[in-house]
PDB file of C-alpha atoms in Angstrom:
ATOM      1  CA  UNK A  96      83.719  78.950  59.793  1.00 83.00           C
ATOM      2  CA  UNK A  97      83.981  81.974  58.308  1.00 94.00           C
ATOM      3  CA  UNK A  98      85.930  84.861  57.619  1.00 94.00           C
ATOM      4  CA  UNK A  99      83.613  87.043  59.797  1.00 94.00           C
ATOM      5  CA  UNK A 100      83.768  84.313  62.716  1.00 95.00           C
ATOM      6  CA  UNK A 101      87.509  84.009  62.376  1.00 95.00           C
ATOM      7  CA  UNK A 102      88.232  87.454  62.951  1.00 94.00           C
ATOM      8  CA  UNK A 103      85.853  87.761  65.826  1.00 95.00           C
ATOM      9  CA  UNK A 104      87.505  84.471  66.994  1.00 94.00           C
ATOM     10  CA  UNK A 105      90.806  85.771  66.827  1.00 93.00           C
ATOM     11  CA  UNK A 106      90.238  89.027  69.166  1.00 94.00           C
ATOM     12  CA  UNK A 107      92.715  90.183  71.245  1.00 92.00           C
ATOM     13  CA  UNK A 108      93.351  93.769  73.138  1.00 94.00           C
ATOM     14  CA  UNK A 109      95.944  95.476  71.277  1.00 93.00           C
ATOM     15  CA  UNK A 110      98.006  98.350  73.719  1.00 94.00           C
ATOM     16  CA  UNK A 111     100.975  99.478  72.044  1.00 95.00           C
ATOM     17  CA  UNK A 112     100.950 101.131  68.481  1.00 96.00           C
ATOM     18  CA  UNK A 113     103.408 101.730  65.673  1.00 96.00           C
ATOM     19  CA  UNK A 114     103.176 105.016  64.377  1.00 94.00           C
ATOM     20  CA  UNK A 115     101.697 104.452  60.986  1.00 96.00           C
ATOM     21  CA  UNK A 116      98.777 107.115  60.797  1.00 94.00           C
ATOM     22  CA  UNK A 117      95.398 105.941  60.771  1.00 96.00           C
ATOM     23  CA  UNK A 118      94.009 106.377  57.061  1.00 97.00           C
ATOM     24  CA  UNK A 119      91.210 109.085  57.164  1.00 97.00           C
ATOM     25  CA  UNK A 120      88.889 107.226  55.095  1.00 98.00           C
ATOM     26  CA  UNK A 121      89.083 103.772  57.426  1.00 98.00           C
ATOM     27  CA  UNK A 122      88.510 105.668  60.510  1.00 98.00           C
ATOM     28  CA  UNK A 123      84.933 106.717  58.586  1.00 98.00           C
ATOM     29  CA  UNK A 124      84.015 103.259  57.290  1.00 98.00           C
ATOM     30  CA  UNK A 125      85.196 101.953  61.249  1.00 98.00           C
ATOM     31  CA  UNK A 126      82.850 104.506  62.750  1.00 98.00           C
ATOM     32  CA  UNK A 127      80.049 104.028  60.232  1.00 98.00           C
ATOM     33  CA  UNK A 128      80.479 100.407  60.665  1.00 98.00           C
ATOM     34  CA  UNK A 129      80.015 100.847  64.380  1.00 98.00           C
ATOM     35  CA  UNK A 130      77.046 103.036  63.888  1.00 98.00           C
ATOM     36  CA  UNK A 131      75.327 100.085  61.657  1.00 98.00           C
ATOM     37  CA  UNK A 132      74.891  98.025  65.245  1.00 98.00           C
ATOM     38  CA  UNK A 133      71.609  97.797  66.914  1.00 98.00           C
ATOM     39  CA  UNK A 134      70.053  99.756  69.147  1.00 98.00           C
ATOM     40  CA  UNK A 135      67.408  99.891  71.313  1.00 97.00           C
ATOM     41  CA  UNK A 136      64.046 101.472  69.069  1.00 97.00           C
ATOM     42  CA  UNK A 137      66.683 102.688  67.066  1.00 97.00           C
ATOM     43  CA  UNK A 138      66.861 105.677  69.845  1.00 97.00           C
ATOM     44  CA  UNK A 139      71.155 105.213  69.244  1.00 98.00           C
ATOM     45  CA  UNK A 140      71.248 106.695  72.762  1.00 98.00           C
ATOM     46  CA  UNK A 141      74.953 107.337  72.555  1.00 98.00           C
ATOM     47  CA  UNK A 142      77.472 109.619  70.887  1.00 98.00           C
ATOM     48  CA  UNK A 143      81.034 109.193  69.907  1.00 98.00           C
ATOM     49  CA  UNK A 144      83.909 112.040  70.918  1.00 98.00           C
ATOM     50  CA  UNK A 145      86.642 111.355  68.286  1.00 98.00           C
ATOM     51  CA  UNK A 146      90.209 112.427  69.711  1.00 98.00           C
ATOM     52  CA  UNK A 147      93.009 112.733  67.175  1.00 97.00           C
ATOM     53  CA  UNK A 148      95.141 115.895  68.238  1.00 97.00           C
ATOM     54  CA  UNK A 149      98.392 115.825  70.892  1.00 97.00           C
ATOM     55  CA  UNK A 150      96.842 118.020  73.344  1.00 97.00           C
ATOM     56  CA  UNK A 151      93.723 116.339  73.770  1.00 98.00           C
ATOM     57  CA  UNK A 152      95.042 112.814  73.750  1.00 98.00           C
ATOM     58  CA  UNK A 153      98.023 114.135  76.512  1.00 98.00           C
ATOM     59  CA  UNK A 154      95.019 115.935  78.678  1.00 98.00           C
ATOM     60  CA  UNK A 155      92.881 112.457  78.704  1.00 98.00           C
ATOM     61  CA  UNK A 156      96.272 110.475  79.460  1.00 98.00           C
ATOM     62  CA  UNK A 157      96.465 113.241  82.481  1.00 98.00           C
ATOM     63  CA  UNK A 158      93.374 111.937  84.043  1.00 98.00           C
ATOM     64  CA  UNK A 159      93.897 108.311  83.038  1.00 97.00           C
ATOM     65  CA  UNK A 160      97.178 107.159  82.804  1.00 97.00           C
ATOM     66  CA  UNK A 161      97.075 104.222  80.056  1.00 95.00           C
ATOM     67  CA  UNK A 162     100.049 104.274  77.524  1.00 95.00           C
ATOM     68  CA  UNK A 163      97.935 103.053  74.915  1.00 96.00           C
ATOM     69  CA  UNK A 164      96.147 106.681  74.807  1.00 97.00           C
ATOM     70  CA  UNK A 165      99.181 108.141  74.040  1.00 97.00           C
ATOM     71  CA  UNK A 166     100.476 105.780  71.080  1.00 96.00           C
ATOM     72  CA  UNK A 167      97.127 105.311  69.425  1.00 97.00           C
ATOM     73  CA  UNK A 168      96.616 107.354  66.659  1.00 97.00           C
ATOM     74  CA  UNK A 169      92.745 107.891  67.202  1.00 98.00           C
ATOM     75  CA  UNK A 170      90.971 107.561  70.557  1.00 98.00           C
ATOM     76  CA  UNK A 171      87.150 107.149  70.040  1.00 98.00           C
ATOM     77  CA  UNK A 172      84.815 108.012  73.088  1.00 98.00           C
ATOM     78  CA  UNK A 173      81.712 106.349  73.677  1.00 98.00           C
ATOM     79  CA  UNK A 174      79.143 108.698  75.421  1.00 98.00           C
ATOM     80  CA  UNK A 175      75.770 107.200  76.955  1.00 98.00           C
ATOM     81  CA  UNK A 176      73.632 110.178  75.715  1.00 98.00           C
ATOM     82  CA  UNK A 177      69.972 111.217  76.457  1.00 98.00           C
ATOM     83  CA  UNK A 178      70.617 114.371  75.451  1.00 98.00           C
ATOM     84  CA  UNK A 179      68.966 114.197  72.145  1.00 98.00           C
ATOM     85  CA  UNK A 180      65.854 112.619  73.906  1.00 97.00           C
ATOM     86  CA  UNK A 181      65.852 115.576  76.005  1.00 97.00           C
ATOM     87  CA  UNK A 182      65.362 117.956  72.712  1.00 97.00           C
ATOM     88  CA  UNK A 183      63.142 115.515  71.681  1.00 97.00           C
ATOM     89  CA  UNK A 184      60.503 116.596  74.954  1.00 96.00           C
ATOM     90  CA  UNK A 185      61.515 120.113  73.892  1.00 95.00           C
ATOM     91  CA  UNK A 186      60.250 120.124  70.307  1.00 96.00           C
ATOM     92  CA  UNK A 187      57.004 118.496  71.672  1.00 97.00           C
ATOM     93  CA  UNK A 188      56.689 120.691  74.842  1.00 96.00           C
ATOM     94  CA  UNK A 189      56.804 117.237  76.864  1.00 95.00           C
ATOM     95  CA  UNK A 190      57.726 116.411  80.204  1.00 94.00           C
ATOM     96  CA  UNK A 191      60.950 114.661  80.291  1.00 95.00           C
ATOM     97  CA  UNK A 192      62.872 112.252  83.044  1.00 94.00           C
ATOM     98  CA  UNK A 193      65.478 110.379  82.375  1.00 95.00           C
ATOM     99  CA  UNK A 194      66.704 109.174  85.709  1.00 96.00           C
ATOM    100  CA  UNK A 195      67.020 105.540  86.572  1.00 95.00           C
ATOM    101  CA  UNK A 196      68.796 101.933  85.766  1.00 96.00           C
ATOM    102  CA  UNK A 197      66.531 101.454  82.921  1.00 97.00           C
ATOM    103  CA  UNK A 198      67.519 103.917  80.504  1.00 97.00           C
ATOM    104  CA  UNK A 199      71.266 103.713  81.938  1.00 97.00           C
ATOM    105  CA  UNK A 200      70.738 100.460  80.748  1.00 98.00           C
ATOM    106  CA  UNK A 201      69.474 101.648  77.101  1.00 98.00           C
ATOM    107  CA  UNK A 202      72.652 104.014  76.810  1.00 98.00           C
ATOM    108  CA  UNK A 203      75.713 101.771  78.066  1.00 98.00           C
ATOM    109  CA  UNK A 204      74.144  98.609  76.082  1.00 98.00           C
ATOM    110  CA  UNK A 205      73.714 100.938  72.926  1.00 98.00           C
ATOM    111  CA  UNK A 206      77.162 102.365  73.289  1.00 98.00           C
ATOM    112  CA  UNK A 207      79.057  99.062  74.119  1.00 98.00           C
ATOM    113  CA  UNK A 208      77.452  97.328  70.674  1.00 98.00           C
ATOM    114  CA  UNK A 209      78.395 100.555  68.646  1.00 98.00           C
ATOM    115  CA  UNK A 210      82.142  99.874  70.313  1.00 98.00           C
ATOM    116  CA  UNK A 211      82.004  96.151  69.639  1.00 98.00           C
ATOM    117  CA  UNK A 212      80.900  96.995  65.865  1.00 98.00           C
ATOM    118  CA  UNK A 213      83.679  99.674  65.715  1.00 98.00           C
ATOM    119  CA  UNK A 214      86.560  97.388  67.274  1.00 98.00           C
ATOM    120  CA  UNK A 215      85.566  94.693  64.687  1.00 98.00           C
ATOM    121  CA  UNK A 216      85.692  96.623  62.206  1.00 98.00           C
ATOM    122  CA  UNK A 217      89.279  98.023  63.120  1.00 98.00           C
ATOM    123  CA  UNK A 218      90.182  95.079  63.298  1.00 97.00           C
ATOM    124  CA  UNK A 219      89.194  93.832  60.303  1.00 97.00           C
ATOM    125  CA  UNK A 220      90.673  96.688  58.095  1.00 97.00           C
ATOM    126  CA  UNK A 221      94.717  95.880  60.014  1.00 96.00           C
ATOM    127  CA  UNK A 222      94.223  98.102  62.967  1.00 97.00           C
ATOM    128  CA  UNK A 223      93.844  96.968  66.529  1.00 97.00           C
ATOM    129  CA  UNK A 224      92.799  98.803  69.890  1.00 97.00           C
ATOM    130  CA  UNK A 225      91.530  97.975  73.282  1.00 98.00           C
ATOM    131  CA  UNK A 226      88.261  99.339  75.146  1.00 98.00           C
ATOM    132  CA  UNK A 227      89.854 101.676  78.341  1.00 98.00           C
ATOM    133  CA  UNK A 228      86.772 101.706  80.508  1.00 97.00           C
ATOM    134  CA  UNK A 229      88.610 103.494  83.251  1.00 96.00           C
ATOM    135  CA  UNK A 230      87.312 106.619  82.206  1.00 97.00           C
ATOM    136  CA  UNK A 231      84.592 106.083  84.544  1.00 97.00           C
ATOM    137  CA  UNK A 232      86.993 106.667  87.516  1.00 96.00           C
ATOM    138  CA  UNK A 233      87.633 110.021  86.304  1.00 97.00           C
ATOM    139  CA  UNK A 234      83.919 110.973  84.720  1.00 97.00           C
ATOM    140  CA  UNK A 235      83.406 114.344  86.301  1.00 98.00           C
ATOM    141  CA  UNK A 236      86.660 115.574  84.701  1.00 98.00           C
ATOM    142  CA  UNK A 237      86.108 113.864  81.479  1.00 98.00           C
ATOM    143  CA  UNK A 238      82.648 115.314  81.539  1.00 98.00           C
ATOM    144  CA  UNK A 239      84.340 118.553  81.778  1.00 97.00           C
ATOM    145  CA  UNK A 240      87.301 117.535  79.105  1.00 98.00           C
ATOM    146  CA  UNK A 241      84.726 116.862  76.298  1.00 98.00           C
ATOM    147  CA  UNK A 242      82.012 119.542  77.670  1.00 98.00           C
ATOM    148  CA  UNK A 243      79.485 116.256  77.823  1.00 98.00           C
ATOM    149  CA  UNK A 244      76.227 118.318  78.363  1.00 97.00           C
ATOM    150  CA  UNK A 245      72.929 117.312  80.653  1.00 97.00           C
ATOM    151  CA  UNK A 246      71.728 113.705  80.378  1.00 97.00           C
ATOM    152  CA  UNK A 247      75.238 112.281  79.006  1.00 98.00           C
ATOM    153  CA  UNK A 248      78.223 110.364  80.183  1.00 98.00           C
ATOM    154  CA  UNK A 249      81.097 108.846  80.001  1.00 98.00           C
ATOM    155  CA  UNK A 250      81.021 105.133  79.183  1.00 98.00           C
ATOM    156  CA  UNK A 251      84.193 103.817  77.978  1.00 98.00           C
ATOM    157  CA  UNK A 252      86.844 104.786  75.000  1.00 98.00           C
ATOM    158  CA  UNK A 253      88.798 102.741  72.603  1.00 98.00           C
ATOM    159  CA  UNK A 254      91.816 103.432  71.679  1.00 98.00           C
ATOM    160  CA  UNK A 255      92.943 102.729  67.901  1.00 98.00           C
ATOM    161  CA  UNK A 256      96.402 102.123  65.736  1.00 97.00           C
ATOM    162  CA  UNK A 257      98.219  99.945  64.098  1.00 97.00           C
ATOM    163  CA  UNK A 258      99.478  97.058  65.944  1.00 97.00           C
ATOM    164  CA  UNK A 259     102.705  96.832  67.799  1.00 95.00           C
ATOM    165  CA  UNK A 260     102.237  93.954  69.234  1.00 87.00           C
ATOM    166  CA  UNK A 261     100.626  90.760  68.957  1.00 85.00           C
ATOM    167  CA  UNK A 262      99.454  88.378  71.806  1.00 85.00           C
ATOM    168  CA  UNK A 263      97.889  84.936  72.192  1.00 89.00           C
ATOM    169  CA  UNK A 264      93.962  85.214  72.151  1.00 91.00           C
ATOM    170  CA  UNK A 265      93.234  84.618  75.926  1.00 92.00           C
ATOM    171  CA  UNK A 266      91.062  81.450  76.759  1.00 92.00           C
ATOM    172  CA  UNK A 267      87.914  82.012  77.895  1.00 94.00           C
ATOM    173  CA  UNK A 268      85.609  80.380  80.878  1.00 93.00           C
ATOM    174  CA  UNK A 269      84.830  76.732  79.848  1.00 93.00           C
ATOM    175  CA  UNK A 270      81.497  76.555  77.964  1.00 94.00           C
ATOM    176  CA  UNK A 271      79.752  74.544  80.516  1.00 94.00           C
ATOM    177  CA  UNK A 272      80.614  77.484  83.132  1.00 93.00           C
ATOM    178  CA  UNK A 273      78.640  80.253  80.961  1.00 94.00           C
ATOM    179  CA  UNK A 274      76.325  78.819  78.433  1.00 96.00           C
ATOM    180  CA  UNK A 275      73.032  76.789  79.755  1.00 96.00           C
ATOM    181  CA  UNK A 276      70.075  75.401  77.715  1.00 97.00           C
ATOM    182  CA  UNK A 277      66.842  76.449  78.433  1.00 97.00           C
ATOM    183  CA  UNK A 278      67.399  77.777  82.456  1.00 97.00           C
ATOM    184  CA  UNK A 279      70.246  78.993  83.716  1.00 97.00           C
ATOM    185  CA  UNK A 280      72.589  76.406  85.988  1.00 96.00           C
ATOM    186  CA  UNK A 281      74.191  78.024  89.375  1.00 95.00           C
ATOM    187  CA  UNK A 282      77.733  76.903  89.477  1.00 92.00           C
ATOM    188  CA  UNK A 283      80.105  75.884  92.007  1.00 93.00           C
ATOM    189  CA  UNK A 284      83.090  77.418  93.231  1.00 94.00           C
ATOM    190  CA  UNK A 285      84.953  74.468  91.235  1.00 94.00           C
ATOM    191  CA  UNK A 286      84.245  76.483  88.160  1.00 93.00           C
ATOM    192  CA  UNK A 287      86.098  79.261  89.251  1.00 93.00           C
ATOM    193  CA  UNK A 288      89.210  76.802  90.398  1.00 93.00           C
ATOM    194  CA  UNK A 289      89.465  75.662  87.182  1.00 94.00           C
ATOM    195  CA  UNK A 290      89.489  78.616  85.114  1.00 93.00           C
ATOM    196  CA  UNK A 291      91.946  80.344  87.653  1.00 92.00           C
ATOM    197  CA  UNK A 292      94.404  77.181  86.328  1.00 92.00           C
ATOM    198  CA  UNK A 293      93.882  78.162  83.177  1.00 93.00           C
ATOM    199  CA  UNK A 294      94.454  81.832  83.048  1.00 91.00           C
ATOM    200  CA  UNK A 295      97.795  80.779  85.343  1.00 90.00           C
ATOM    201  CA  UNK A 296      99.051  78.531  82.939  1.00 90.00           C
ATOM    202  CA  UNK A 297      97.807  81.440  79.584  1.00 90.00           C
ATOM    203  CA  UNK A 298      99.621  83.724  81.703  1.00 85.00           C
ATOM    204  CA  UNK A 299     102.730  82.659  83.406  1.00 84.00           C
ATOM    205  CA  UNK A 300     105.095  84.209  84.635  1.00 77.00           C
ATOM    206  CA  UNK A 301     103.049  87.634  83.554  1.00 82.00           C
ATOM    207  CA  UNK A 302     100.374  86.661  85.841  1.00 85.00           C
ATOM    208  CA  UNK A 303     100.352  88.925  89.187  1.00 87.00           C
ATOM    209  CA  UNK A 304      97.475  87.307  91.307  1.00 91.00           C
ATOM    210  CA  UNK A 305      94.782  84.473  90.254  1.00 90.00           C
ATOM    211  CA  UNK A 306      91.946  85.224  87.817  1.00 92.00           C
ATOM    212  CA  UNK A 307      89.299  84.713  90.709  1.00 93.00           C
ATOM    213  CA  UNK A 308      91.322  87.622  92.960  1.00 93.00           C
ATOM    214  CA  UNK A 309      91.268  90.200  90.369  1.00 91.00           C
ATOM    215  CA  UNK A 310      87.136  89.294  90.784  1.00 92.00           C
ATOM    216  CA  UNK A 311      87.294  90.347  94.461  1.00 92.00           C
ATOM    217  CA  UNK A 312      89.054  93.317  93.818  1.00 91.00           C
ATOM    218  CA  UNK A 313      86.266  94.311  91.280  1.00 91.00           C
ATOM    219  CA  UNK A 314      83.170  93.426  92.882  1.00 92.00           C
ATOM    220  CA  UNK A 315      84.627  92.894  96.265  1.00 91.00           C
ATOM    221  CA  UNK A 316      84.252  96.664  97.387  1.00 89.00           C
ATOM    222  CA  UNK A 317      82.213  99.420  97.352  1.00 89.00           C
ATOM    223  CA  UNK A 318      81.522 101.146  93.718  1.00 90.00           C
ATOM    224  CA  UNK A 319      83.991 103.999  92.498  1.00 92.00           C
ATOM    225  CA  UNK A 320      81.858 107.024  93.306  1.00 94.00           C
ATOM    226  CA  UNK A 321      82.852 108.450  90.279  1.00 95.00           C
ATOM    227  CA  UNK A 322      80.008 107.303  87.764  1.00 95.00           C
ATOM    228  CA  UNK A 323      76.851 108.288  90.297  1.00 95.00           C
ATOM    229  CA  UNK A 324      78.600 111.605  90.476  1.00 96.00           C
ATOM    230  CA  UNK A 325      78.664 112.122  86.747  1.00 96.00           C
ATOM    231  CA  UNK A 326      75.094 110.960  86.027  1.00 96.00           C
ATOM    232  CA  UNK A 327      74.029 112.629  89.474  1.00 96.00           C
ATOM    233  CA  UNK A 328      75.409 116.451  88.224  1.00 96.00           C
ATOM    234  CA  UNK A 329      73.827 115.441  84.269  1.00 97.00           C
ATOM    235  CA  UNK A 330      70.718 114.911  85.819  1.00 95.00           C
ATOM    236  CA  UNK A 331      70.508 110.775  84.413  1.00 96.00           C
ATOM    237  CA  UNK A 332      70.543 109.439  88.536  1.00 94.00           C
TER     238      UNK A 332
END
Protein backbone atom coordinates (compact mmCIF):
# COMPACT_ATOMS: atom_id res chain seq x y z
CA UNK A 1 0.00 0.00 0.00
CA UNK A 2 0.57 3.22 -0.86
CA UNK A 3 -0.38 6.63 -0.66
CA UNK A 4 -1.36 6.66 -4.39
CA UNK A 5 -3.40 3.25 -3.90
CA UNK A 6 -5.03 4.56 -0.76
CA UNK A 7 -6.48 7.45 -2.25
CA UNK A 8 -7.68 5.62 -5.29
CA UNK A 9 -8.95 3.04 -2.71
CA UNK A 10 -10.77 5.43 -0.83
CA UNK A 11 -12.99 6.95 -3.86
CA UNK A 12 -16.22 7.99 -3.35
CA UNK A 13 -18.76 10.42 -5.47
CA UNK A 14 -18.87 13.58 -3.72
CA UNK A 15 -22.49 15.74 -4.58
CA UNK A 16 -22.85 18.49 -2.30
CA UNK A 17 -20.16 21.32 -1.89
CA UNK A 18 -19.21 23.91 0.70
CA UNK A 19 -18.59 27.08 -0.75
CA UNK A 20 -14.89 27.45 -0.32
CA UNK A 21 -13.66 28.62 -3.90
CA UNK A 22 -11.66 26.38 -5.84
CA UNK A 23 -7.92 27.75 -5.76
CA UNK A 24 -7.01 28.88 -9.37
CA UNK A 25 -3.74 27.32 -9.39
CA UNK A 26 -5.18 23.57 -8.26
CA UNK A 27 -7.78 23.65 -10.84
CA UNK A 28 -4.48 23.96 -13.42
CA UNK A 29 -2.31 21.28 -11.80
CA UNK A 30 -6.00 19.01 -11.66
CA UNK A 31 -6.47 19.61 -15.36
CA UNK A 32 -2.82 19.20 -16.31
CA UNK A 33 -2.77 16.18 -14.22
CA UNK A 34 -5.70 14.84 -16.18
CA UNK A 35 -4.11 15.73 -19.42
CA UNK A 36 -0.84 13.55 -18.34
CA UNK A 37 -3.24 10.20 -18.90
CA UNK A 38 -2.86 8.08 -21.89
CA UNK A 39 -4.25 8.19 -24.94
CA UNK A 40 -4.69 6.40 -27.83
CA UNK A 41 -1.33 7.36 -30.40
CA UNK A 42 -1.26 10.20 -28.30
CA UNK A 43 -4.19 11.59 -30.78
CA UNK A 44 -5.86 13.09 -27.04
CA UNK A 45 -9.10 12.90 -29.06
CA UNK A 46 -10.98 14.92 -26.50
CA UNK A 47 -11.32 18.45 -25.18
CA UNK A 48 -12.30 19.85 -21.88
CA UNK A 49 -15.14 22.89 -21.58
CA UNK A 50 -14.27 24.44 -18.16
CA UNK A 51 -17.51 26.09 -16.54
CA UNK A 52 -16.93 28.46 -13.64
CA UNK A 53 -19.48 31.44 -14.09
CA UNK A 54 -23.39 31.52 -12.55
CA UNK A 55 -25.00 31.74 -15.81
CA UNK A 56 -23.42 28.99 -17.44
CA UNK A 57 -23.48 26.58 -14.55
CA UNK A 58 -27.58 27.67 -14.00
CA UNK A 59 -28.12 27.12 -18.05
CA UNK A 60 -26.41 23.42 -17.84
CA UNK A 61 -28.48 22.75 -14.48
CA UNK A 62 -31.58 23.87 -16.92
CA UNK A 63 -31.03 20.97 -19.15
CA UNK A 64 -29.83 18.58 -16.45
CA UNK A 65 -31.16 18.97 -13.25
CA UNK A 66 -28.30 17.63 -10.75
CA UNK A 67 -27.77 19.85 -7.58
CA UNK A 68 -24.27 19.11 -7.58
CA UNK A 69 -23.87 21.48 -10.84
CA UNK A 70 -25.08 24.16 -9.02
CA UNK A 71 -22.88 23.92 -5.68
CA UNK A 72 -19.67 22.94 -7.37
CA UNK A 73 -17.45 25.58 -7.83
CA UNK A 74 -15.96 24.33 -11.27
CA UNK A 75 -17.77 22.00 -13.68
CA UNK A 76 -15.26 20.43 -16.18
CA UNK A 77 -16.72 19.00 -19.54
CA UNK A 78 -15.29 16.20 -21.24
CA UNK A 79 -15.81 16.45 -25.09
CA UNK A 80 -15.05 13.30 -27.43
CA UNK A 81 -13.42 15.47 -30.19
CA UNK A 82 -12.30 14.63 -33.80
CA UNK A 83 -12.35 17.90 -34.62
CA UNK A 84 -8.70 18.50 -34.57
CA UNK A 85 -8.25 15.28 -36.75
CA UNK A 86 -10.52 16.87 -39.10
CA UNK A 87 -7.93 20.01 -39.52
CA UNK A 88 -5.48 17.57 -39.53
CA UNK A 89 -7.01 16.12 -43.33
CA UNK A 90 -7.27 19.85 -44.04
CA UNK A 91 -3.62 20.86 -43.69
CA UNK A 92 -2.77 17.72 -45.79
CA UNK A 93 -5.63 18.11 -48.37
CA UNK A 94 -6.77 14.46 -47.19
CA UNK A 95 -9.89 12.74 -47.28
CA UNK A 96 -11.35 12.48 -43.92
CA UNK A 97 -14.24 10.08 -42.19
CA UNK A 98 -14.72 9.79 -38.96
CA UNK A 99 -17.93 7.88 -38.61
CA UNK A 100 -18.18 4.64 -36.76
CA UNK A 101 -17.81 2.66 -33.18
CA UNK A 102 -14.17 2.57 -33.61
CA UNK A 103 -13.10 5.99 -33.27
CA UNK A 104 -16.23 6.65 -30.84
CA UNK A 105 -14.39 4.24 -29.07
CA UNK A 106 -10.90 6.25 -29.32
CA UNK A 107 -12.74 9.54 -28.05
CA UNK A 108 -15.00 8.32 -24.99
CA UNK A 109 -11.97 5.93 -23.77
CA UNK A 110 -9.52 9.00 -24.17
CA UNK A 111 -11.89 11.34 -22.44
CA UNK A 112 -13.00 8.98 -19.54
CA UNK A 113 -8.98 8.35 -18.57
CA UNK A 114 -8.35 12.22 -18.83
CA UNK A 115 -11.59 12.39 -16.22
CA UNK A 116 -10.30 9.53 -14.10
CA UNK A 117 -6.73 11.37 -14.00
CA UNK A 118 -8.53 14.70 -13.25
CA UNK A 119 -10.94 13.26 -10.41
CA UNK A 120 -7.80 11.72 -8.78
CA UNK A 121 -6.13 14.39 -8.80
CA UNK A 122 -9.02 16.53 -7.15
CA UNK A 123 -9.13 14.36 -4.96
CA UNK A 124 -5.90 14.19 -3.94
CA UNK A 125 -5.33 18.03 -3.52
CA UNK A 126 -8.92 18.10 -0.72
CA UNK A 127 -11.50 18.54 -3.37
CA UNK A 128 -14.07 15.98 -4.37
CA UNK A 129 -16.64 15.72 -7.38
CA UNK A 130 -18.66 13.15 -9.15
CA UNK A 131 -18.73 12.27 -13.06
CA UNK A 132 -22.64 13.49 -14.27
CA UNK A 133 -22.83 11.46 -17.43
CA UNK A 134 -26.39 12.50 -17.99
CA UNK A 135 -25.39 15.03 -20.26
CA UNK A 136 -25.81 12.59 -22.91
CA UNK A 137 -29.65 12.76 -22.49
CA UNK A 138 -29.56 16.28 -23.34
CA UNK A 139 -26.46 16.31 -26.09
CA UNK A 140 -28.10 18.26 -28.86
CA UNK A 141 -28.69 21.17 -26.45
CA UNK A 142 -25.41 20.87 -24.77
CA UNK A 143 -23.90 20.74 -28.20
CA UNK A 144 -25.55 23.96 -28.72
CA UNK A 145 -24.70 25.34 -24.94
CA UNK A 146 -20.90 24.97 -25.51
CA UNK A 147 -21.08 25.59 -29.51
CA UNK A 148 -19.31 21.85 -29.74
CA UNK A 149 -18.41 22.10 -33.52
CA UNK A 150 -18.41 19.07 -36.34
CA UNK A 151 -16.92 15.74 -35.23
CA UNK A 152 -17.37 16.46 -31.30
CA UNK A 153 -19.58 15.52 -28.44
CA UNK A 154 -20.67 15.43 -25.37
CA UNK A 155 -19.31 12.66 -23.15
CA UNK A 156 -19.74 13.27 -19.59
CA UNK A 157 -18.82 16.31 -16.99
CA UNK A 158 -17.49 16.34 -13.52
CA UNK A 159 -18.43 18.44 -11.25
CA UNK A 160 -15.75 19.85 -8.63
CA UNK A 161 -15.66 21.55 -4.87
CA UNK A 162 -14.86 21.11 -1.72
CA UNK A 163 -16.56 18.44 0.09
CA UNK A 164 -19.76 18.71 1.99
CA UNK A 165 -20.21 15.55 2.64
CA UNK A 166 -18.57 12.41 3.21
CA UNK A 167 -19.91 8.82 2.54
CA UNK A 168 -18.81 5.22 3.04
CA UNK A 169 -16.77 3.97 -0.09
CA UNK A 170 -19.42 1.65 -1.72
CA UNK A 171 -18.42 -2.15 -1.99
CA UNK A 172 -17.82 -3.34 -5.11
CA UNK A 173 -18.81 -6.80 -7.09
CA UNK A 174 -16.90 -9.69 -5.37
CA UNK A 175 -13.55 -10.32 -7.12
CA UNK A 176 -14.41 -13.70 -8.31
CA UNK A 177 -17.55 -12.02 -10.19
CA UNK A 178 -15.19 -9.58 -12.37
CA UNK A 179 -11.62 -10.60 -12.44
CA UNK A 180 -10.64 -14.08 -14.35
CA UNK A 181 -7.14 -15.51 -15.11
CA UNK A 182 -6.23 -16.16 -18.40
CA UNK A 183 -10.10 -16.51 -20.16
CA UNK A 184 -12.86 -14.95 -19.11
CA UNK A 185 -15.53 -17.14 -16.78
CA UNK A 186 -19.48 -16.59 -17.67
CA UNK A 187 -21.23 -16.21 -14.41
CA UNK A 188 -24.40 -17.20 -13.00
CA UNK A 189 -27.25 -15.31 -11.99
CA UNK A 190 -26.06 -16.22 -8.26
CA UNK A 191 -23.47 -13.55 -8.74
CA UNK A 192 -25.84 -11.00 -9.21
CA UNK A 193 -28.00 -12.33 -5.95
CA UNK A 194 -25.26 -11.85 -3.97
CA UNK A 195 -24.06 -8.54 -4.76
CA UNK A 196 -27.77 -7.22 -4.75
CA UNK A 197 -27.40 -8.36 -0.70
CA UNK A 198 -24.68 -6.45 -0.46
CA UNK A 199 -25.51 -3.14 -1.93
CA UNK A 200 -28.99 -3.69 0.33
CA UNK A 201 -27.26 -4.08 3.37
CA UNK A 202 -24.32 -0.76 2.11
CA UNK A 203 -27.43 0.94 1.50
CA UNK A 204 -30.30 0.54 3.80
CA UNK A 205 -32.83 2.21 4.33
CA UNK A 206 -31.46 4.72 1.34
CA UNK A 207 -31.79 1.95 -1.02
CA UNK A 208 -34.96 2.44 -3.48
CA UNK A 209 -34.93 -0.87 -5.59
CA UNK A 210 -32.15 -3.80 -5.74
CA UNK A 211 -28.76 -3.25 -7.40
CA UNK A 212 -29.69 -5.87 -10.21
CA UNK A 213 -33.13 -3.62 -11.05
CA UNK A 214 -31.40 -0.44 -11.51
CA UNK A 215 -29.41 -2.93 -14.33
CA UNK A 216 -32.74 -3.51 -16.13
CA UNK A 217 -33.65 -0.12 -16.13
CA UNK A 218 -30.25 0.69 -17.85
CA UNK A 219 -29.80 -1.87 -20.33
CA UNK A 220 -33.29 -3.16 -20.18
CA UNK A 221 -34.69 -0.64 -22.89
CA UNK A 222 -34.07 0.88 -25.90
CA UNK A 223 -30.98 3.55 -26.00
CA UNK A 224 -31.76 7.35 -25.19
CA UNK A 225 -31.84 8.72 -28.72
CA UNK A 226 -30.09 11.52 -27.61
CA UNK A 227 -26.30 10.53 -28.24
CA UNK A 228 -26.92 9.10 -32.10
CA UNK A 229 -28.57 12.44 -32.60
CA UNK A 230 -25.59 14.43 -31.45
CA UNK A 231 -22.91 12.41 -33.29
CA UNK A 232 -25.51 11.97 -36.26
CA UNK A 233 -25.87 16.17 -36.78
CA UNK A 234 -21.56 16.37 -35.99
CA UNK A 235 -21.13 14.11 -38.65
CA UNK A 236 -19.13 11.19 -36.09
CA UNK A 237 -22.35 8.39 -36.87
Amino acid sequence: MNETIDLMLKHSSVRRFTEEPLVAEDLETIIAAGRAASSWKNFQSYSIVVVQTEAKKQALYDLVPQPAILQAQAILVFVGDHNRASKAAELHGSDFDAKGPENLLISSVDASLAGQNTLLAAESLGYGGVFIGLIRYKALAIAELFNLPDYTYPVFCIALGRPAQHHPVKPRLAKEAIVFHEEYVEQGVEAIESYDLVQTEYAGARQTEPWSERLIAQFGQQEQPETRAVLEKNKLL
